[in-house]
mmCIF file of C-alpha atoms and ligand atoms in Angstrom:
data_model
loop_
_atom_site.group_PDB
_atom_site.id
_atom_site.type_symbol
_atom_site.label_atom_id
_atom_site.label_comp_id
_atom_site.label_asym_id
_atom_site.label_seq_id
_atom_site.Cartn_x
_atom_site.Cartn_y
_atom_site.Cartn_z
ATOM 1 C CA MET A 1 0.044 -0.276 0.117
ATOM 2 C CA ILE A 2 1.155 3.505 -0.815
ATOM 3 C CA ARG A 3 0.059 6.912 -0.304
ATOM 4 C CA ILE A 4 -1.749 8.606 -3.337
ATOM 5 C CA ASP A 5 0.307 11.708 -3.359
ATOM 6 C CA LYS A 6 3.240 9.810 -3.632
ATOM 7 C CA TYR A 7 1.831 7.369 -6.745
ATOM 8 C CA LEU A 8 0.735 10.202 -8.600
ATOM 9 C CA ALA A 9 4.099 12.136 -8.049
ATOM 10 C CA ASP A 10 5.726 8.776 -9.120
ATOM 11 C CA SER A 11 3.277 8.187 -12.194
ATOM 12 C CA GLY A 12 4.635 11.659 -13.581
ATOM 13 C CA TYR A 13 1.388 13.875 -12.373
ATOM 14 C CA GLY A 14 3.711 16.623 -10.934
ATOM 15 C CA THR A 15 5.715 17.341 -7.527
ATOM 16 C CA ARG A 16 4.205 16.138 -4.364
ATOM 17 C CA SER A 17 2.479 19.706 -3.449
ATOM 18 C CA GLU A 18 1.195 19.751 -6.778
ATOM 19 C CA VAL A 19 -0.730 16.569 -6.726
ATOM 20 C CA ARG A 20 -1.784 17.160 -3.300
ATOM 21 C CA SER A 21 -3.602 20.354 -4.923
ATOM 22 C CA LEU A 22 -4.814 18.347 -7.728
ATOM 23 C CA ILE A 23 -6.154 15.746 -4.813
ATOM 24 C CA ARG A 24 -7.838 18.440 -2.745
ATOM 25 C CA LEU A 25 -9.555 19.974 -5.805
ATOM 26 C CA GLY A 26 -11.331 16.654 -6.241
ATOM 27 C CA ASN A 27 -9.839 15.563 -9.592
ATOM 28 C CA VAL A 28 -8.789 12.068 -8.304
ATOM 29 C CA SER A 29 -10.818 8.979 -7.839
ATOM 30 C CA ILE A 30 -10.281 5.519 -7.061
ATOM 31 C CA GLY A 31 -12.816 4.117 -9.392
ATOM 32 C CA GLU A 32 -15.993 6.321 -8.595
ATOM 33 C CA LYS A 33 -14.927 7.503 -5.240
ATOM 34 C CA ILE A 34 -13.488 10.581 -5.663
ATOM 35 C CA ILE A 35 -10.144 11.250 -2.754
ATOM 36 C CA LYS A 36 -9.499 14.294 -1.050
ATOM 37 C CA ASP A 37 -6.976 13.209 1.443
ATOM 38 C CA PRO A 38 -3.537 13.299 -0.009
ATOM 39 C CA GLY A 39 -2.655 10.648 2.395
ATOM 40 C CA ALA A 40 -5.270 7.808 1.463
ATOM 41 C CA LYS A 41 -3.556 4.463 0.947
ATOM 42 C CA ILE A 42 -4.051 2.714 -2.061
ATOM 43 C CA ASP A 43 -2.866 -0.569 -3.526
ATOM 44 C CA PRO A 44 -1.027 -0.045 -6.655
ATOM 45 C CA ASP A 45 -1.761 -3.719 -7.995
ATOM 46 C CA LYS A 46 -5.095 -3.852 -7.458
ATOM 47 C CA ASP A 47 -6.830 -0.078 -6.966
ATOM 48 C CA LYS A 48 -7.967 1.703 -10.489
ATOM 49 C CA VAL A 49 -6.931 5.310 -10.082
ATOM 50 C CA LEU A 50 -8.149 7.935 -12.002
ATOM 51 C CA VAL A 51 -7.248 11.750 -12.636
ATOM 52 C CA LYS A 52 -9.674 13.872 -14.214
ATOM 53 C CA GLY A 53 -11.345 10.521 -15.458
ATOM 54 C CA ALA A 54 -8.367 8.890 -16.954
ATOM 55 C CA GLU A 55 -6.664 5.825 -15.580
ATOM 56 C CA VAL A 56 -3.313 6.249 -14.175
ATOM 57 C CA SER A 57 -0.874 4.248 -15.569
ATOM 58 C CA TYR A 58 1.614 3.086 -12.688
ATOM 59 C CA SER A 59 4.995 1.516 -13.204
ATOM 60 C CA GLU A 60 7.218 0.871 -9.816
ATOM 61 C CA TYR A 61 10.379 0.764 -12.149
ATOM 62 C CA GLU A 62 11.366 1.976 -15.436
ATOM 63 C CA TYR A 63 14.378 1.005 -17.596
ATOM 64 C CA TYR A 64 15.664 2.884 -20.602
ATOM 65 C CA MET A 65 18.719 2.490 -22.818
ATOM 66 C CA LEU A 66 20.095 5.638 -24.178
ATOM 67 C CA SER A 67 22.521 5.814 -26.874
ATOM 68 C CA LYS A 68 24.560 9.059 -24.754
ATOM 69 C CA PRO A 69 25.847 11.826 -27.287
ATOM 70 C CA ALA A 70 29.182 13.517 -26.366
ATOM 71 C CA GLY A 71 28.893 16.776 -24.673
ATOM 72 C CA VAL A 72 26.327 15.432 -22.149
ATOM 73 C CA VAL A 73 27.098 14.782 -18.311
ATOM 74 C CA THR A 74 26.116 11.569 -16.458
ATOM 75 C CA ALA A 75 24.073 13.288 -13.643
ATOM 76 C CA THR A 76 20.609 13.784 -12.653
ATOM 77 C CA THR A 77 20.700 17.246 -12.526
ATOM 78 C CA ASP A 78 23.460 20.351 -13.278
ATOM 79 C CA ARG A 79 23.134 23.674 -13.014
ATOM 80 C CA LYS A 80 25.201 24.604 -16.060
ATOM 81 C CA GLU A 81 25.331 21.549 -18.291
ATOM 82 C CA LYS A 82 22.839 19.212 -19.984
ATOM 83 C CA THR A 83 22.561 15.981 -18.138
ATOM 84 C CA VAL A 84 21.472 12.511 -19.486
ATOM 85 C CA LEU A 85 17.872 12.478 -17.469
ATOM 86 C CA ASP A 86 16.782 15.803 -19.760
ATOM 87 C CA LEU A 87 17.447 13.427 -22.500
ATOM 88 C CA ILE A 88 14.414 10.972 -21.252
ATOM 89 C CA LYS A 89 11.495 13.014 -22.032
ATOM 90 C CA THR A 90 8.801 10.287 -21.736
ATOM 91 C CA GLY A 91 10.088 9.309 -18.285
ATOM 92 C CA LYS A 92 7.303 9.094 -15.732
ATOM 93 C CA ARG A 93 9.225 8.318 -12.518
ATOM 94 C CA ARG A 94 11.086 11.345 -10.861
ATOM 95 C CA ASP A 95 13.297 8.985 -9.127
ATOM 96 C CA LEU A 96 15.390 8.024 -12.449
ATOM 97 C CA PHE A 97 19.181 7.707 -12.366
ATOM 98 C CA PRO A 98 22.141 6.364 -14.772
ATOM 99 C CA VAL A 99 23.658 3.540 -14.132
ATOM 100 C CA GLY A 100 27.414 4.261 -13.983
ATOM 101 C CA ARG A 101 28.760 6.875 -15.001
ATOM 102 C CA LEU A 102 30.297 8.027 -18.737
ATOM 103 C CA ASP A 103 32.749 10.951 -19.292
ATOM 104 C CA LYS A 104 31.146 13.702 -20.779
ATOM 105 C CA ASP A 105 33.046 13.197 -24.039
ATOM 106 C CA THR A 106 32.271 9.537 -23.953
ATOM 107 C CA GLU A 107 29.207 8.209 -26.201
ATOM 108 C CA GLY A 108 27.125 4.867 -26.080
ATOM 109 C CA LEU A 109 25.115 2.640 -23.989
ATOM 110 C CA LEU A 110 24.010 4.016 -20.708
ATOM 111 C CA LEU A 111 21.029 2.136 -18.379
ATOM 112 C CA ILE A 112 18.580 4.801 -16.971
ATOM 113 C CA THR A 113 16.122 3.460 -14.067
ATOM 114 C CA ASN A 114 14.796 3.898 -10.677
ATOM 115 C CA ASP A 115 15.640 0.280 -9.843
ATOM 116 C CA GLY A 116 18.564 0.526 -7.156
ATOM 117 C CA GLU A 117 18.964 -2.914 -6.614
ATOM 118 C CA LEU A 118 19.620 -3.643 -10.532
ATOM 119 C CA ALA A 119 22.006 -0.765 -10.401
ATOM 120 C CA HIS A 120 23.746 -1.997 -7.336
ATOM 121 C CA PHE A 121 23.978 -5.702 -8.591
ATOM 122 C CA LEU A 122 25.663 -4.053 -11.886
ATOM 123 C CA LEU A 123 28.251 -1.935 -10.467
ATOM 124 C CA SER A 124 28.985 -3.804 -7.459
ATOM 125 C CA PRO A 125 32.776 -5.034 -8.418
ATOM 126 C CA LYS A 126 32.343 -8.455 -7.324
ATOM 127 C CA ASN A 127 30.008 -9.271 -10.107
ATOM 128 C CA LYS A 128 32.402 -8.126 -12.687
ATOM 129 C CA ILE A 129 30.166 -7.505 -15.407
ATOM 130 C CA GLU A 130 31.605 -6.788 -18.545
ATOM 131 C CA LYS A 131 31.416 -3.555 -20.272
ATOM 132 C CA THR A 132 32.858 -3.517 -23.827
ATOM 133 C CA TYR A 133 34.179 -0.159 -25.498
ATOM 134 C CA VAL A 134 35.376 0.860 -28.494
ATOM 135 C CA ALA A 135 38.139 3.228 -28.162
ATOM 136 C CA VAL A 136 40.167 5.227 -30.887
ATOM 137 C CA VAL A 137 43.671 6.009 -29.838
ATOM 138 C CA SER A 138 46.661 8.013 -30.846
ATOM 139 C CA GLY A 139 50.325 7.304 -29.924
ATOM 140 C CA GLU A 140 52.338 4.122 -30.720
ATOM 141 C CA PRO A 141 50.941 1.464 -28.537
ATOM 142 C CA PRO A 142 53.499 -0.785 -27.122
ATOM 143 C CA VAL A 143 53.932 -4.192 -29.238
ATOM 144 C CA ASP A 144 52.680 -6.418 -26.135
ATOM 145 C CA ILE A 145 49.765 -3.938 -25.368
ATOM 146 C CA THR A 146 47.199 -6.731 -25.325
ATOM 147 C CA GLN A 147 49.546 -8.615 -22.498
ATOM 148 C CA LEU A 148 49.710 -5.247 -20.556
ATOM 149 C CA PHE A 149 45.765 -5.005 -20.614
ATOM 150 C CA ARG A 150 45.303 -8.362 -19.554
ATOM 151 C CA GLU A 151 47.742 -8.360 -16.745
ATOM 152 C CA GLY A 152 46.667 -5.103 -14.920
ATOM 153 C CA LEU A 153 48.314 -1.673 -15.296
ATOM 154 C CA ASP A 154 49.296 0.639 -12.709
ATOM 155 C CA ILE A 155 46.882 3.800 -13.439
ATOM 156 C CA GLY A 156 48.087 5.676 -10.012
ATOM 157 C CA ASP A 157 45.564 3.561 -7.864
ATOM 158 C CA ASP A 158 46.228 1.777 -4.985
ATOM 159 C CA LYS A 159 45.461 -1.688 -6.951
ATOM 160 C CA LYS A 160 46.449 -2.341 -10.537
ATOM 161 C CA THR A 161 43.556 -2.681 -12.952
ATOM 162 C CA GLU A 162 41.659 -5.859 -13.320
ATOM 163 C CA GLU A 163 42.186 -8.249 -16.378
ATOM 164 C CA ALA A 164 40.918 -6.479 -19.546
ATOM 165 C CA LEU A 165 40.425 -7.837 -23.011
ATOM 166 C CA LEU A 166 41.754 -5.921 -25.940
ATOM 167 C CA ILE A 167 41.298 -6.706 -29.469
ATOM 168 C CA GLN A 168 42.692 -4.610 -32.002
ATOM 169 C CA LEU A 169 40.153 -3.923 -34.909
ATOM 170 C CA GLU A 170 42.058 -1.254 -37.214
ATOM 171 C CA LYS A 171 45.018 0.669 -37.902
ATOM 172 C CA ASN A 172 44.534 3.937 -39.979
ATOM 173 C CA GLU A 173 47.902 4.184 -41.576
ATOM 174 C CA ALA A 174 46.968 7.684 -42.874
ATOM 175 C CA ASN A 175 46.176 9.171 -39.319
ATOM 176 C CA SER A 176 48.075 6.652 -37.197
ATOM 177 C CA LEU A 177 45.014 6.461 -35.231
ATOM 178 C CA TYR A 178 44.180 2.761 -33.769
ATOM 179 C CA THR A 179 40.730 1.173 -33.300
ATOM 180 C CA TYR A 180 40.246 -1.045 -30.478
ATOM 181 C CA GLU A 181 37.597 -3.214 -28.846
ATOM 182 C CA VAL A 182 38.396 -2.956 -24.822
ATOM 183 C CA THR A 183 36.342 -5.084 -22.341
ATOM 184 C CA ILE A 184 36.556 -4.164 -18.566
ATOM 185 C CA THR A 185 34.703 -5.182 -15.643
ATOM 186 C CA GLU A 186 35.389 -2.362 -13.238
ATOM 187 C CA GLY A 187 34.343 1.210 -13.345
ATOM 188 C CA ARG A 188 37.163 3.151 -12.408
ATOM 189 C CA TYR A 189 37.035 7.137 -12.929
ATOM 190 C CA HIS A 190 38.617 7.408 -16.456
ATOM 191 C CA GLU A 191 39.573 4.064 -16.240
ATOM 192 C CA ILE A 192 40.116 3.283 -19.989
ATOM 193 C CA LYS A 193 41.735 6.438 -20.752
ATOM 194 C CA ARG A 194 44.223 5.934 -17.740
ATOM 195 C CA MET A 195 44.900 2.618 -19.037
ATOM 196 C CA PHE A 196 45.993 4.030 -22.212
ATOM 197 C CA GLU A 197 47.322 6.529 -20.966
ATOM 198 C CA ALA A 198 49.602 4.106 -19.065
ATOM 199 C CA VAL A 199 50.906 2.693 -21.660
ATOM 200 C CA GLY A 200 51.708 5.961 -23.963
ATOM 201 C CA CYS A 201 48.396 6.673 -25.785
ATOM 202 C CA LYS A 202 45.656 8.912 -25.572
ATOM 203 C CA VAL A 203 41.778 7.985 -26.173
ATOM 204 C CA GLU A 204 40.624 10.483 -28.875
ATOM 205 C CA TYR A 205 36.985 8.690 -29.207
ATOM 206 C CA LEU A 206 35.325 6.184 -26.644
ATOM 207 C CA LYS A 207 31.956 4.388 -26.950
ATOM 208 C CA ARG A 208 30.184 1.939 -25.076
ATOM 209 C CA TYR A 209 28.375 -0.775 -26.912
ATOM 210 C CA SER A 210 27.352 -3.377 -23.856
ATOM 211 C CA MET A 211 27.118 -4.153 -20.456
ATOM 212 C CA GLY A 212 26.465 -7.264 -19.171
ATOM 213 C CA CYS A 213 24.114 -8.934 -21.265
ATOM 214 C CA LEU A 214 22.747 -5.601 -22.493
ATOM 215 C CA LYS A 215 23.700 -4.275 -25.938
ATOM 216 C CA LEU A 216 23.459 -1.291 -27.651
ATOM 217 C CA ASP A 217 20.209 -1.145 -30.014
ATOM 218 C CA PRO A 218 21.994 -0.290 -32.871
ATOM 219 C CA GLY A 219 18.643 1.572 -34.270
ATOM 220 C CA LEU A 220 19.255 4.147 -31.761
ATOM 221 C CA ALA A 221 20.750 7.421 -33.233
ATOM 222 C CA SER A 222 23.218 9.450 -31.251
ATOM 223 C CA GLY A 223 20.763 11.218 -28.209
ATOM 224 C CA GLN A 224 17.914 8.514 -28.446
ATOM 225 C CA TYR A 225 16.389 6.142 -26.167
ATOM 226 C CA ARG A 226 14.019 3.214 -26.075
ATOM 227 C CA GLU A 227 12.784 1.203 -22.855
ATOM 228 C CA LEU A 228 14.148 -2.234 -22.035
ATOM 229 C CA THR A 229 12.121 -5.227 -22.924
ATOM 230 C CA SER A 230 11.284 -7.533 -20.207
ATOM 231 C CA GLY A 231 13.441 -9.920 -21.455
ATOM 232 C CA GLU A 232 16.443 -7.365 -21.421
ATOM 233 C CA VAL A 233 15.640 -6.581 -17.544
ATOM 234 C CA GLU A 234 15.522 -10.435 -16.721
ATOM 235 C CA GLN A 235 18.993 -11.141 -18.456
ATOM 236 C CA LEU A 236 20.665 -8.043 -16.649
ATOM 237 C CA ARG A 237 19.633 -9.722 -13.402
ATOM 238 C CA SER A 238 21.009 -12.805 -14.071
ATOM 239 C CA LEU A 239 25.061 -13.131 -14.612
ATOM 240 C CA ASN A 240 24.933 -16.563 -16.390
ATOM 241 C CA LYS A 241 21.982 -16.016 -19.586
ATOM 242 C CA CYS A 242 23.667 -13.981 -21.770
ATOM 243 C CA LYS A 243 22.644 -15.425 -25.287
HETATM 244 N N1 LIG B 301 36.590 4.793 -19.124
HETATM 245 C C1 LIG B 301 36.843 5.974 -19.472
HETATM 246 O O1 LIG B 301 37.895 6.573 -19.328
HETATM 247 N N2 LIG B 301 35.778 6.950 -19.639
HETATM 248 C C2 LIG B 301 34.573 6.469 -19.469
HETATM 249 O O2 LIG B 301 33.574 7.132 -19.996
HETATM 250 C C3 LIG B 301 34.202 5.115 -19.305
HETATM 251 C C4 LIG B 301 35.321 4.295 -19.336
#
């Protein structure tokens, strides 16, 4: 059972004080019965709540896959910068947040949800959730770069980085840029940039393509998003069922 004012605020009908006045003005009913007490309790699974005669659709959790563009900060609010939450126009829940962090200039897959338990599961280092990126780097990589990434690098933290998988995808002879696929299981601050720095290279472009079982939908243009399917949510919750 939850308070009707919270239920309506969570469903996108405004702030708590806005929905309280909506309720007090007699705009809200449970079935036929008008409710004027913002503290009244309802059962979201059983009660049919209407605002001005239209049924409220309530979801406890929302899950969005965003194709994050460069130039947007991974935060819920920011006084100066555009945030990833500003891009989720159809989100009803007011408690949405990004799961983990991509740098302002990093693009790609970002999960946005209000499911704290799932976020904790995905971010907990002990679960070693794989995150795969494509990195375009400048500088001359050492010949044993793949081994160095696998063995772990000193990037100035207390501990070396965990084993990372590096696959060279391309070397552009014209501009001397190398393209790699990098898979890491941690989420340290600027981790991939600092790993390449540790071997004398500079990341010029970085994009994330997957997180656990979740793959960036190729149909999403930069800045676009879509809801996750229930299958995707289930797969994210279980470590071993990626297909
Ligand atoms: N590693 C980085 O350096 N930056 C990111 O945004 C993500 C991983």
